Coordinates of N, CA and C in Angstrom, one line a residue:
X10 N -15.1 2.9 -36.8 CA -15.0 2.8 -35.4 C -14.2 4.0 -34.8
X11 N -14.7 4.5 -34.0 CA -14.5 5.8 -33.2 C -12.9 5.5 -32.0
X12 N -11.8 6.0 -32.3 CA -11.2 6.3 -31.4 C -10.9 6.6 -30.3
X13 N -11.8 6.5 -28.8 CA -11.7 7.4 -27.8 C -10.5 7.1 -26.9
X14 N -9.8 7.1 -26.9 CA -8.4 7.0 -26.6 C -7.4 8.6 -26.7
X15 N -7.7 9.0 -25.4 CA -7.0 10.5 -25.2 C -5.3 10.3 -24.9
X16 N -5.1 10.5 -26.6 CA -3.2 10.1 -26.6 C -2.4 11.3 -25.4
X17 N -3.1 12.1 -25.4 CA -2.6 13.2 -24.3 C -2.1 12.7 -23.0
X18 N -3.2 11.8 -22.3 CA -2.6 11.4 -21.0 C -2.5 10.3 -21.1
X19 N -1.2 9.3 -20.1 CA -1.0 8.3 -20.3 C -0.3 7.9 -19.0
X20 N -1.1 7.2 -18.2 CA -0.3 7.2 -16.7 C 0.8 6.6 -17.1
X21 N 1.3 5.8 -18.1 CA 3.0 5.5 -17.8 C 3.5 6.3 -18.1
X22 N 3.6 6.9 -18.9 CA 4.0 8.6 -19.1 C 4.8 9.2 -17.9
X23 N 3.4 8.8 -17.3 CA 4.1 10.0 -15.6 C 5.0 9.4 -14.7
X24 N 4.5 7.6 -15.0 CA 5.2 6.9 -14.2 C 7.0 7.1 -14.8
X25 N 7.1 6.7 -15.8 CA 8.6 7.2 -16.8 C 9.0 8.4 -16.1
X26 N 7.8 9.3 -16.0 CA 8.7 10.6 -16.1 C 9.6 10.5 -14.4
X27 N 8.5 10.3 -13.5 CA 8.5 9.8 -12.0 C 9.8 9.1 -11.5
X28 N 10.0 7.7 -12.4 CA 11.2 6.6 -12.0 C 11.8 6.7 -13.1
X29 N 11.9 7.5 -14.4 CA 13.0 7.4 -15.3 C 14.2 7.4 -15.1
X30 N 15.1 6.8 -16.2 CA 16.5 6.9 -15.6 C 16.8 5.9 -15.4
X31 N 18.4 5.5 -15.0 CA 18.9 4.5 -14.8 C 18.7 4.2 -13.3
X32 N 19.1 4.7 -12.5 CA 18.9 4.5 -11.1 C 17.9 4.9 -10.3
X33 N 17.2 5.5 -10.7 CA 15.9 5.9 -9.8 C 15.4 4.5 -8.6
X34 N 15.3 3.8 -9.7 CA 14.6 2.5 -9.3 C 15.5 1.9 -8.3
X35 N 16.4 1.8 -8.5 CA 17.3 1.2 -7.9 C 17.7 1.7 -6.3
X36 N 17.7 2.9 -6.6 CA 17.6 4.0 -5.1 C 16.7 3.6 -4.3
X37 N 15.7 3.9 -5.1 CA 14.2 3.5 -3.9 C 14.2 1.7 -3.5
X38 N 14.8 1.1 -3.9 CA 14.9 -0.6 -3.7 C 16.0 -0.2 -2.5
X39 N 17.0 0.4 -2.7 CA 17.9 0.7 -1.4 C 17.2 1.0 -0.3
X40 N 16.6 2.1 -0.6 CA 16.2 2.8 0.9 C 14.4 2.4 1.1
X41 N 13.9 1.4 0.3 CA 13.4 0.1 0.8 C 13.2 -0.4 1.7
X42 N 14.9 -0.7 2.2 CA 15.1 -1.8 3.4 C 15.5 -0.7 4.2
X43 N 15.4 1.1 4.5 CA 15.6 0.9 5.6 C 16.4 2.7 5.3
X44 N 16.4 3.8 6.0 CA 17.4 5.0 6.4 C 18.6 4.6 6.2
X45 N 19.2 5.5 4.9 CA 20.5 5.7 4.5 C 20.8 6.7 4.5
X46 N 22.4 6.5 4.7 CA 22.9 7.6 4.5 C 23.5 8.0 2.9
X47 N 24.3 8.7 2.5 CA 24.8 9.2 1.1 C 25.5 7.7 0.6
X48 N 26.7 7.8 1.6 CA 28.0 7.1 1.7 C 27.4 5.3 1.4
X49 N 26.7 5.1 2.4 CA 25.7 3.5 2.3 C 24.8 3.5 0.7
X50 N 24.2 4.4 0.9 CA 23.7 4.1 -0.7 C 24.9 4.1 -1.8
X51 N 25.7 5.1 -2.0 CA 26.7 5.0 -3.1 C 27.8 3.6 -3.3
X52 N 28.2 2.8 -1.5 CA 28.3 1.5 -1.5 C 27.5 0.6 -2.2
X53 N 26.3 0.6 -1.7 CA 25.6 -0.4 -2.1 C 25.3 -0.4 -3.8
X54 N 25.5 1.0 -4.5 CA 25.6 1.3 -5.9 C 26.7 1.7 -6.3
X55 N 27.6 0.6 -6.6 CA 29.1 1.3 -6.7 C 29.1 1.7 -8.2
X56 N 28.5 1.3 -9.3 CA 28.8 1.9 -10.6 C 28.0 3.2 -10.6
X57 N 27.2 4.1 -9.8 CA 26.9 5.6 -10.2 C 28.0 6.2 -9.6
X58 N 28.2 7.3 -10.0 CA 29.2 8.4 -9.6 C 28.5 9.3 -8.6
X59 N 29.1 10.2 -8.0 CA 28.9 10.6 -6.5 C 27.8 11.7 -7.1
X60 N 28.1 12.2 -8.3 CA 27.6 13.5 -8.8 C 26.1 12.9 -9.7
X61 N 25.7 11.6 -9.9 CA 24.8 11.6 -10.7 C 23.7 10.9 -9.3
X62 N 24.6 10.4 -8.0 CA 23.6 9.7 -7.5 C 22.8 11.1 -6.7
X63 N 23.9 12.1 -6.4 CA 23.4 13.8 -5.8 C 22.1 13.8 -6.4
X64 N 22.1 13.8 -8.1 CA 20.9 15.1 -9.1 C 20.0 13.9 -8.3
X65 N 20.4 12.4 -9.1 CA 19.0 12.0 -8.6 C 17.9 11.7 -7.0
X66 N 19.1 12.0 -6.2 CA 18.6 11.8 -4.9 C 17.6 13.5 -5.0
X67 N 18.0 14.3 -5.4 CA 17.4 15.5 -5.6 C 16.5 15.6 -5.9
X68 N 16.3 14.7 -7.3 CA 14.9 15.4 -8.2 C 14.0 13.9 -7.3
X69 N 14.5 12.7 -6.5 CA 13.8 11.9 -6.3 C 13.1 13.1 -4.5
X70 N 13.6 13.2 -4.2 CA 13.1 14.2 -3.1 C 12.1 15.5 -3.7
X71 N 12.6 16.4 -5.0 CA 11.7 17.2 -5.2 C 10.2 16.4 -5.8
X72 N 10.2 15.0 -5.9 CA 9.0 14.4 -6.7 C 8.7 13.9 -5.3
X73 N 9.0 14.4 -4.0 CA 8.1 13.4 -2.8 C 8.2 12.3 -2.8
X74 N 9.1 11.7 -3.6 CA 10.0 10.2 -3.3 C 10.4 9.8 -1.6
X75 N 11.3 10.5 -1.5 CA 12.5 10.1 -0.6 C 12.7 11.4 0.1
X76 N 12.9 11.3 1.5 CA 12.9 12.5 2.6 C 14.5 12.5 2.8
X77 N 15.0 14.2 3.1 CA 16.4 14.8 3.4 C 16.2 14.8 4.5
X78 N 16.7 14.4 5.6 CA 17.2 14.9 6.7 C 18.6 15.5 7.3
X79 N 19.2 16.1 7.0 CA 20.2 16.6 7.5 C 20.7 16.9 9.2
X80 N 21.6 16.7 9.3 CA 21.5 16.9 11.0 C 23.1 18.1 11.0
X81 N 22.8 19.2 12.4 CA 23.9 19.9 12.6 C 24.6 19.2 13.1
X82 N 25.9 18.2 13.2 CA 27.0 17.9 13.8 C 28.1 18.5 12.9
X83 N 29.2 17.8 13.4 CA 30.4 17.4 12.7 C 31.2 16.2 12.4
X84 N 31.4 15.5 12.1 CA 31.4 15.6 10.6 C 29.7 16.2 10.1
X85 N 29.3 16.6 8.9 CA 27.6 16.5 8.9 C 27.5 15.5 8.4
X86 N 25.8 15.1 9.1 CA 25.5 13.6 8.6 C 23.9 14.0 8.0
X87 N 23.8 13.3 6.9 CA 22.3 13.5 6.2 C 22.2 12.0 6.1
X88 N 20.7 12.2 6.3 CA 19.7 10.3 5.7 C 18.6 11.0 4.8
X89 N 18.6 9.7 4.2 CA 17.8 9.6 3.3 C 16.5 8.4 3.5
X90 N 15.4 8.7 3.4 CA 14.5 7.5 3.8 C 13.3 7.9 2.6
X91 N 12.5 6.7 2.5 CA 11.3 7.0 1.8 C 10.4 7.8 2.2
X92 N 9.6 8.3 1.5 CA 8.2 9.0 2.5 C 7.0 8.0 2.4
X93 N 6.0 8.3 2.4 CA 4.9 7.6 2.8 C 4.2 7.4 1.2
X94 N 4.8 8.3 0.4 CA 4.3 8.2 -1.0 C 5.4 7.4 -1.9
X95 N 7.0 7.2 -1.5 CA 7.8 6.7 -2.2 C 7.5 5.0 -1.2
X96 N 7.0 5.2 -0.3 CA 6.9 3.2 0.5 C 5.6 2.8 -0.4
X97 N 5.0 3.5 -1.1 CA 3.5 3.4 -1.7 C 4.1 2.4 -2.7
X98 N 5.3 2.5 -3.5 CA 6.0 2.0 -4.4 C 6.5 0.6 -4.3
X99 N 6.9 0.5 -3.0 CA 7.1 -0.3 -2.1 C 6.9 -2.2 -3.1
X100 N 5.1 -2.1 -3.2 CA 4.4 -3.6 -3.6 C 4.8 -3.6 -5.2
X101 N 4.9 -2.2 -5.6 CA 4.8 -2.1 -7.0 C 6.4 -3.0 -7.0
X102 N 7.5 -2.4 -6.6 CA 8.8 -2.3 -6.9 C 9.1 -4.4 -6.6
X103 N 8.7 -4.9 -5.2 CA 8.3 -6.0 -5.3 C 8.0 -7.3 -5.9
X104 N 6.4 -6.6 -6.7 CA 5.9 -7.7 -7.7 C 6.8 -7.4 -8.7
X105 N 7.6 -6.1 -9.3 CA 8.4 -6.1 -10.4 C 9.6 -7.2 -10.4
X106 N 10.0 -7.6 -9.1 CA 11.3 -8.0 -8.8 C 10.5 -9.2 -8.9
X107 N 9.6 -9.8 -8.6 CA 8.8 -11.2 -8.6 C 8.7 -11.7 -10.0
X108 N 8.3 -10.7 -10.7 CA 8.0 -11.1 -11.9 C 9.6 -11.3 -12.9
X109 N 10.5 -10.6 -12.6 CA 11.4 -10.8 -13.5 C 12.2 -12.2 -12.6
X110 N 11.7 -12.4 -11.7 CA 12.8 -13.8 -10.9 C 11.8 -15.2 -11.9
X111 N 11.0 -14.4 -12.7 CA 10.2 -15.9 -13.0 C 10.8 -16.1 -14.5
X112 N 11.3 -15.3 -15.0 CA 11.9 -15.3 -16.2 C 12.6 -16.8 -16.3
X113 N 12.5 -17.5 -17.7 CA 12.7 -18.9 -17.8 C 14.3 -19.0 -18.2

C-alpha cells in the first residue's frame, strides 16, 4: 500500500509555528475581550516578564495576529487589539476552552 501522505506539509506545523510558545495563546484570549494596553495585559499575565511579553507581542503583530497602535501623547500610550485575522481565532480559541472545561 502506497503512502500518499506529503510529510513536508502539515497545517499544524504552521499552526505551532503561528501560536507556539507559552503565551501566545494566552495573549490573544486577553485581547479577545477587548483593546489593551501593555500595562493591562502584563496585569492580567502577571507570571511573564515585561521583556518576554514585548518579543511576543512582536512576533504576534509581525504574524498579523494583533494590531500596534501607538499614540503621540505624554505619557505615550500604545493598544494592542486583534486584527480581523487574529478574531478569526477567536471560535477556534473558544471551542478549545470548551473542550478542556469538559475534562472529567
Amino acid at each position: 500500500m502506497e503512502n500518499n501522505l506529503n510529510h513536508a506539509y502539515c497545517p499544524a506545523i504552521e499552526m505551532i509555528a503561528l501560536l507556539g510558545g507559552r503565551w501566545k495563546v494566552i495573549i490573544l484570549h486577553v485581547l479577545s475581550k477587548g483593546v489593551r494596553r501593555f500595562g493591562e495585559i502584563n496585569v492580567r499575565i502577571p507570571a511573564i516578564s515585561r521583556k518576554v511579553l514585548t518579543e511576543q507581542l512582536r512576533e504576534l503583530e509581525t504574524d498579523g495576529l494583533i494590531s500596534r497602535k501607538e499614540y503621540k501623547e505624554l505619557p505615550p500610550r500604545v493598544e494592542y487589539a486583534l486584527t480581523e485575522y487574529g478574531e478569526s481565532l477567536c471560535p477556534l480559541l473558544a471551542y478549545i476552552s470548551a473542550w478542556n472545561n469538559e475534562k472529567v
